[in-house]
Short mmCIF file of C-alpha atoms in Angstrom, two decimals:
data_model
loop_
_atom_site.label_atom_id
_atom_site.label_comp_id
_atom_site.label_asym_id
_atom_site.label_seq_id
_atom_site.Cartn_x
_atom_site.Cartn_y
_atom_site.Cartn_z
CA MET A 1 0.15 0.08 0.06
CA THR A 2 1.52 3.45 -0.81
CA PHE A 3 0.10 6.89 0.17
CA CYS A 4 0.30 10.35 -1.77
CA ALA A 5 -0.92 13.97 -1.36
CA HIS A 6 -3.99 15.17 -3.49
CA GLN A 7 -6.33 18.13 -3.05
CA GLY A 8 -5.59 18.72 0.56
CA ARG A 9 -5.89 14.65 1.61
CA THR A 10 -4.34 11.61 1.79
CA ILE A 11 -5.57 8.94 -1.20
CA SER A 12 -4.19 5.18 -0.19
CA TYR A 13 -3.11 3.61 -3.59
CA ARG A 14 -1.50 -0.20 -5.02
CA LEU A 15 0.14 -0.09 -8.20
CA LEU A 16 1.31 -3.72 -8.85
CA GLY A 17 3.03 -5.48 -11.78
CA GLN A 18 5.65 -4.49 -14.48
CA PRO A 19 6.36 -1.20 -15.19
CA GLU A 20 6.21 -2.11 -19.43
CA SER A 21 2.84 -3.85 -19.00
CA PRO A 22 -0.69 -1.77 -20.08
CA LEU A 23 -2.14 -0.24 -16.85
CA LEU A 24 -5.22 -1.19 -15.81
CA VAL A 25 -7.36 1.16 -13.34
CA LEU A 26 -10.08 -0.33 -10.90
CA ALA A 27 -12.32 1.74 -8.78
CA HIS A 28 -14.10 -0.01 -6.22
CA PRO A 29 -17.91 0.38 -5.22
CA LEU A 30 -19.60 2.56 -2.90
CA GLY A 31 -18.68 1.51 1.42
CA MET A 32 -16.01 -0.85 -0.02
CA THR A 33 -12.34 -0.71 -0.18
CA GLN A 34 -9.78 -1.69 -2.79
CA GLY A 35 -9.60 -4.85 -1.55
CA ILE A 36 -12.35 -6.05 -3.51
CA TRP A 37 -10.18 -6.91 -6.42
CA ASP A 38 -7.73 -9.21 -4.62
CA ASP A 39 -8.74 -12.53 -5.90
CA MET A 40 -8.24 -10.94 -9.46
CA LEU A 41 -4.84 -9.96 -9.25
CA PRO A 42 -2.72 -13.21 -9.48
CA GLU A 43 -4.11 -13.21 -13.23
CA LEU A 44 -4.32 -9.85 -14.15
CA LEU A 45 -0.99 -9.38 -12.84
CA SER A 46 0.40 -11.81 -15.83
CA ARG A 47 -0.63 -9.57 -18.56
CA PHE A 48 -1.22 -5.76 -16.80
CA ARG A 49 -0.04 -2.97 -14.58
CA VAL A 50 -2.96 -2.91 -11.91
CA LEU A 51 -3.32 0.61 -9.95
CA THR A 52 -6.53 0.26 -7.21
CA TRP A 53 -7.11 2.68 -5.08
CA ASP A 54 -9.43 3.59 -2.24
CA LEU A 55 -12.18 6.52 -2.37
CA PRO A 56 -12.78 8.98 -0.05
CA GLY A 57 -12.97 8.46 3.98
CA HIS A 58 -12.92 4.52 2.96
CA GLY A 59 -10.42 2.25 3.71
CA ALA A 60 -6.88 3.76 4.13
CA SER A 61 -8.13 7.27 2.53
CA SER A 62 -8.49 9.96 4.36
CA ALA A 63 -11.96 11.95 4.76
CA TRP A 64 -12.82 14.59 2.36
CA PRO A 65 -11.82 18.04 4.16
CA ASP A 66 -14.42 19.63 6.41
CA ASP A 67 -14.03 23.25 4.03
CA ARG A 68 -15.18 21.29 1.20
CA ASP A 69 -18.94 20.78 1.15
CA ALA A 70 -19.46 18.51 -1.89
CA ILE A 71 -17.96 15.75 -3.77
CA GLU A 72 -18.78 15.72 -7.60
CA ALA A 73 -18.08 12.70 -10.10
CA GLU A 74 -15.30 14.98 -11.76
CA ASP A 75 -13.38 15.22 -8.50
CA LEU A 76 -13.00 11.21 -8.58
CA ALA A 77 -12.16 11.05 -12.11
CA GLN A 78 -9.37 13.62 -11.54
CA GLU A 79 -8.07 11.04 -8.54
CA ALA A 80 -8.12 8.21 -11.02
CA LEU A 81 -6.40 10.20 -14.22
CA MET A 82 -3.94 11.69 -10.95
CA LEU A 83 -2.83 8.32 -9.83
CA ALA A 84 -2.43 7.12 -13.66
CA GLY A 85 0.18 10.12 -14.06
CA LEU A 86 1.78 8.89 -10.98
CA ALA A 87 1.93 5.12 -12.73
CA GLY A 88 3.66 6.89 -15.77
CA ALA A 89 0.31 6.22 -18.05
CA GLU A 90 -0.84 8.91 -20.39
CA GLN A 91 -3.56 6.22 -21.57
CA PHE A 92 -5.32 3.10 -19.78
CA HIS A 93 -7.93 0.94 -19.37
CA PHE A 94 -10.59 1.35 -16.53
CA ALA A 95 -12.94 -1.06 -14.84
CA GLY A 96 -15.55 0.21 -12.13
CA THR A 97 -18.34 -1.23 -9.90
CA SER A 98 -20.75 0.65 -8.67
CA ILE A 99 -19.85 4.12 -8.17
CA GLY A 100 -16.53 3.19 -9.63
CA GLY A 101 -19.18 2.63 -12.77
CA VAL A 102 -19.89 6.50 -12.11
CA ILE A 103 -16.30 6.94 -12.33
CA GLY A 104 -16.11 5.67 -15.46
CA GLN A 105 -18.77 7.60 -16.68
CA GLN A 106 -17.55 10.69 -15.81
CA LEU A 107 -14.36 9.26 -17.58
CA LEU A 108 -16.24 8.51 -21.12
CA SER A 109 -18.14 11.81 -21.08
CA GLN A 110 -15.09 14.26 -20.30
CA HIS A 111 -11.74 12.44 -20.56
CA ALA A 112 -12.17 9.28 -23.16
CA ASP A 113 -9.06 10.26 -24.71
CA LYS A 114 -7.02 8.93 -21.95
CA LEU A 115 -9.29 5.82 -21.82
CA LEU A 116 -8.02 2.52 -24.39
CA SER A 117 -10.93 0.65 -22.76
CA ALA A 118 -14.13 0.71 -20.24
CA THR A 119 -15.55 -2.40 -18.41
CA LEU A 120 -18.52 -0.76 -16.56
CA THR A 121 -20.35 -3.03 -13.80
CA ASN A 122 -23.71 -3.23 -11.52
CA THR A 123 -23.88 1.09 -12.71
CA GLY A 124 -26.32 2.51 -14.22
CA PRO A 125 -26.58 6.22 -16.21
CA VAL A 126 -28.53 6.91 -12.88
CA ILE A 127 -28.78 5.12 -9.63
CA GLY A 128 -31.78 5.38 -7.33
CA THR A 129 -33.60 8.61 -6.82
CA PRO A 130 -32.05 12.07 -5.36
CA ASP A 131 -34.60 12.06 -2.74
CA ALA A 132 -33.70 8.16 -2.03
CA TRP A 133 -29.88 9.42 -1.76
CA ARG A 134 -30.77 12.06 0.27
CA GLN A 135 -32.61 10.16 3.00
CA ARG A 136 -29.80 7.76 2.77
CA ALA A 137 -27.16 10.41 3.52
CA ASP A 138 -29.46 11.78 6.52
CA MET A 139 -29.67 8.66 8.19
CA ILE A 140 -25.89 8.04 7.92
CA MET A 141 -25.21 11.27 9.69
CA GLU A 142 -28.02 10.88 12.41
CA LYS A 143 -27.11 6.74 13.20
CA GLY A 144 -23.47 6.15 11.38
CA LEU A 145 -22.06 3.38 9.49
CA GLN A 146 -21.63 1.18 11.77
CA THR A 147 -25.33 1.12 12.83
CA MET A 148 -26.44 1.06 9.74
CA ALA A 149 -23.88 -1.54 8.19
CA PRO A 150 -26.28 -4.72 8.95
CA ASP A 151 -28.93 -2.81 6.82
CA LEU A 152 -26.76 -2.08 3.55
CA VAL A 153 -24.48 -4.63 3.23
CA PRO A 154 -26.92 -7.79 2.71
CA ARG A 155 -27.78 -5.80 -0.56
CA TRP A 156 -24.18 -6.36 -1.95
CA PHE A 157 -23.89 -9.79 -2.31
CA GLY A 158 -26.36 -12.39 -3.94
CA PRO A 159 -27.74 -15.66 -1.87
CA LYS A 160 -25.19 -17.97 -3.76
CA ILE A 161 -21.93 -16.19 -2.06
CA CYS A 162 -23.59 -15.45 1.20
CA ASN A 163 -24.64 -19.62 1.68
CA GLU A 164 -21.02 -20.20 0.34
CA GLN A 165 -19.05 -17.82 2.61
CA PRO A 166 -21.32 -17.17 6.04
CA ALA A 167 -18.52 -14.66 7.18
CA LEU A 168 -18.78 -12.49 4.42
CA VAL A 169 -21.50 -10.38 5.16
CA PRO A 170 -20.27 -9.82 8.69
CA GLY A 171 -16.89 -9.28 7.69
CA TRP A 172 -18.09 -6.47 5.31
CA CYS A 173 -20.15 -5.22 8.04
CA VAL A 174 -17.00 -4.72 10.19
CA GLN A 175 -15.26 -2.56 7.01
CA LEU A 176 -18.26 -0.38 6.16
CA GLY A 177 -18.25 0.58 9.90
CA ARG A 178 -14.98 1.96 10.11
CA THR A 179 -15.36 3.87 7.14
CA ASP A 180 -16.01 8.28 7.38
CA ASN A 181 -19.59 9.18 8.03
CA ARG A 182 -19.36 12.68 6.25
CA SER A 183 -17.76 11.02 3.18
CA TYR A 184 -20.20 8.60 2.81
CA ALA A 185 -22.92 10.88 2.84
CA LEU A 186 -21.30 13.21 0.52
CA LEU A 187 -20.90 10.30 -2.02
CA CYS A 188 -24.58 9.36 -1.65
CA LEU A 189 -25.45 13.08 -2.27
CA MET A 190 -23.12 12.85 -5.41
CA LEU A 191 -24.99 10.18 -6.66
CA GLY A 192 -27.97 11.30 -6.39
CA ARG A 193 -27.09 14.13 -8.39
CA CYS A 194 -25.44 12.26 -10.91
CA ASN A 195 -27.37 11.71 -14.57
CA PHE A 196 -25.45 10.33 -17.62
CA SER A 197 -28.11 9.26 -20.06
CA GLU A 198 -27.75 12.05 -22.02
CA ALA A 199 -23.94 12.36 -21.34
CA PHE A 200 -22.21 10.69 -24.59
CA SER A 201 -21.77 11.34 -27.86
CA ASN A 202 -19.90 8.83 -30.29
CA VAL A 203 -18.21 7.33 -27.70
CA GLN A 204 -15.15 5.04 -29.58
CA VAL A 205 -13.25 3.75 -26.17
CA PRO A 206 -13.88 -0.27 -26.62
CA LEU A 207 -16.93 -0.73 -24.24
CA GLN A 208 -18.03 -3.94 -21.97
CA ILE A 209 -20.92 -3.65 -19.83
CA ILE A 210 -21.46 -6.24 -16.45
CA ALA A 211 -24.79 -6.71 -14.55
CA GLY A 212 -25.25 -9.43 -12.23
CA SER A 213 -28.92 -11.51 -12.21
CA ASP A 214 -29.09 -11.06 -8.22
CA ASP A 215 -27.89 -7.29 -8.10
CA ILE A 216 -30.90 -5.47 -6.15
CA ALA A 217 -28.80 -2.07 -6.21
CA THR A 218 -28.65 -1.90 -10.21
CA PRO A 219 -30.52 -4.92 -11.74
CA PRO A 220 -29.63 -5.54 -15.29
CA ALA A 221 -32.31 -3.04 -16.76
CA SER A 222 -30.30 -0.41 -15.08
CA LEU A 223 -27.20 -1.77 -17.01
CA GLN A 224 -29.31 -2.27 -20.31
CA ALA A 225 -30.14 1.49 -19.80
CA LEU A 226 -26.36 2.20 -19.94
CA ALA A 227 -25.40 0.28 -22.58
CA LYS A 228 -28.24 2.52 -24.09
CA ALA A 229 -27.11 5.36 -23.33
CA LEU A 230 -23.31 4.72 -24.62
CA GLY A 231 -24.24 2.71 -27.79
CA ALA A 232 -22.69 -0.44 -26.51
CA ALA A 233 -23.54 -4.08 -26.64
CA GLU A 234 -26.09 -5.25 -24.43
CA PRO A 235 -24.96 -6.12 -20.86
CA VAL A 236 -23.41 -9.51 -20.18
CA VAL A 237 -25.25 -11.09 -17.06
CA LEU A 238 -23.62 -13.23 -14.29
CA GLU A 239 -25.92 -15.69 -13.35
CA GLY A 240 -26.43 -16.09 -9.55
CA VAL A 241 -24.32 -12.60 -8.78
CA GLY A 242 -25.24 -9.90 -6.51
CA HIS A 243 -23.65 -6.19 -6.91
CA VAL A 244 -19.74 -7.26 -6.49
CA PRO A 245 -18.82 -9.64 -9.57
CA ALA A 246 -14.79 -8.93 -8.27
CA VAL A 247 -15.61 -10.88 -4.98
CA GLU A 248 -18.63 -12.90 -6.23
CA SER A 249 -17.46 -14.27 -9.48
CA PRO A 250 -13.49 -13.10 -9.83
CA ALA A 251 -12.71 -15.79 -12.69
CA LYS A 252 -15.35 -14.30 -14.66
CA MET A 253 -14.60 -10.99 -14.65
CA VAL A 254 -10.74 -11.55 -15.12
CA GLU A 255 -12.27 -13.62 -18.37
CA LEU A 256 -14.36 -10.63 -19.41
CA LEU A 257 -11.49 -8.26 -18.84
CA LYS A 258 -9.26 -10.12 -21.07
CA GLN A 259 -11.71 -10.40 -24.02
CA VAL A 260 -12.25 -6.31 -23.78
CA ILE A 261 -8.91 -5.11 -23.43
#
């Protein structure tokens, strides 16, 4: 794990693999950490240099500064671009899940020249509603993520992996409870503002859209809407997978990444 300073805060990231390999940047979902990609790394590193990072107030990254009252999708896209710059890459492959996929959409809409390919999973041009995100943000600030984790984490995973790994949900409840409340709440409000339905024009970047059949938060219809907005092929739907395919089906995710890249 490595740290860098950016815009008044500290960002935790990992840069793994050979410098001559093409760079693959991976962005994790809301409430999780860069650790979601761990089971994919052994296979990915045989082909790519891999960069992962923790979002504001997540994992080992510091919280969003108190003197900045909003987080925008462009702020997170700039983190990805800054980190790619630290790796010495003018262009890179990108894959992101959930809010990580929102970062990917921001990159595609404003910085497509930096992308060699984009794989977006379990996300959408619009996720939820502004009111629902505002209510969640208010509840987090009132009750705290440690209290809310048992309600939120079970929505991340499909029944199959929960039966196979009974410690999975309790473990991620611990991790979510360590996340900074204000940073998480600001990211919720950001998601409520994001709408990429008409943000794309003539995207030339190779694209791949992936959904989970058992995803409650962003069901396959959400990914179909994204594919339509991007002019991309129909999403690949992973059967028996919920919101986090990197955890639930890492081998399949590696296979799909290798196909688009």
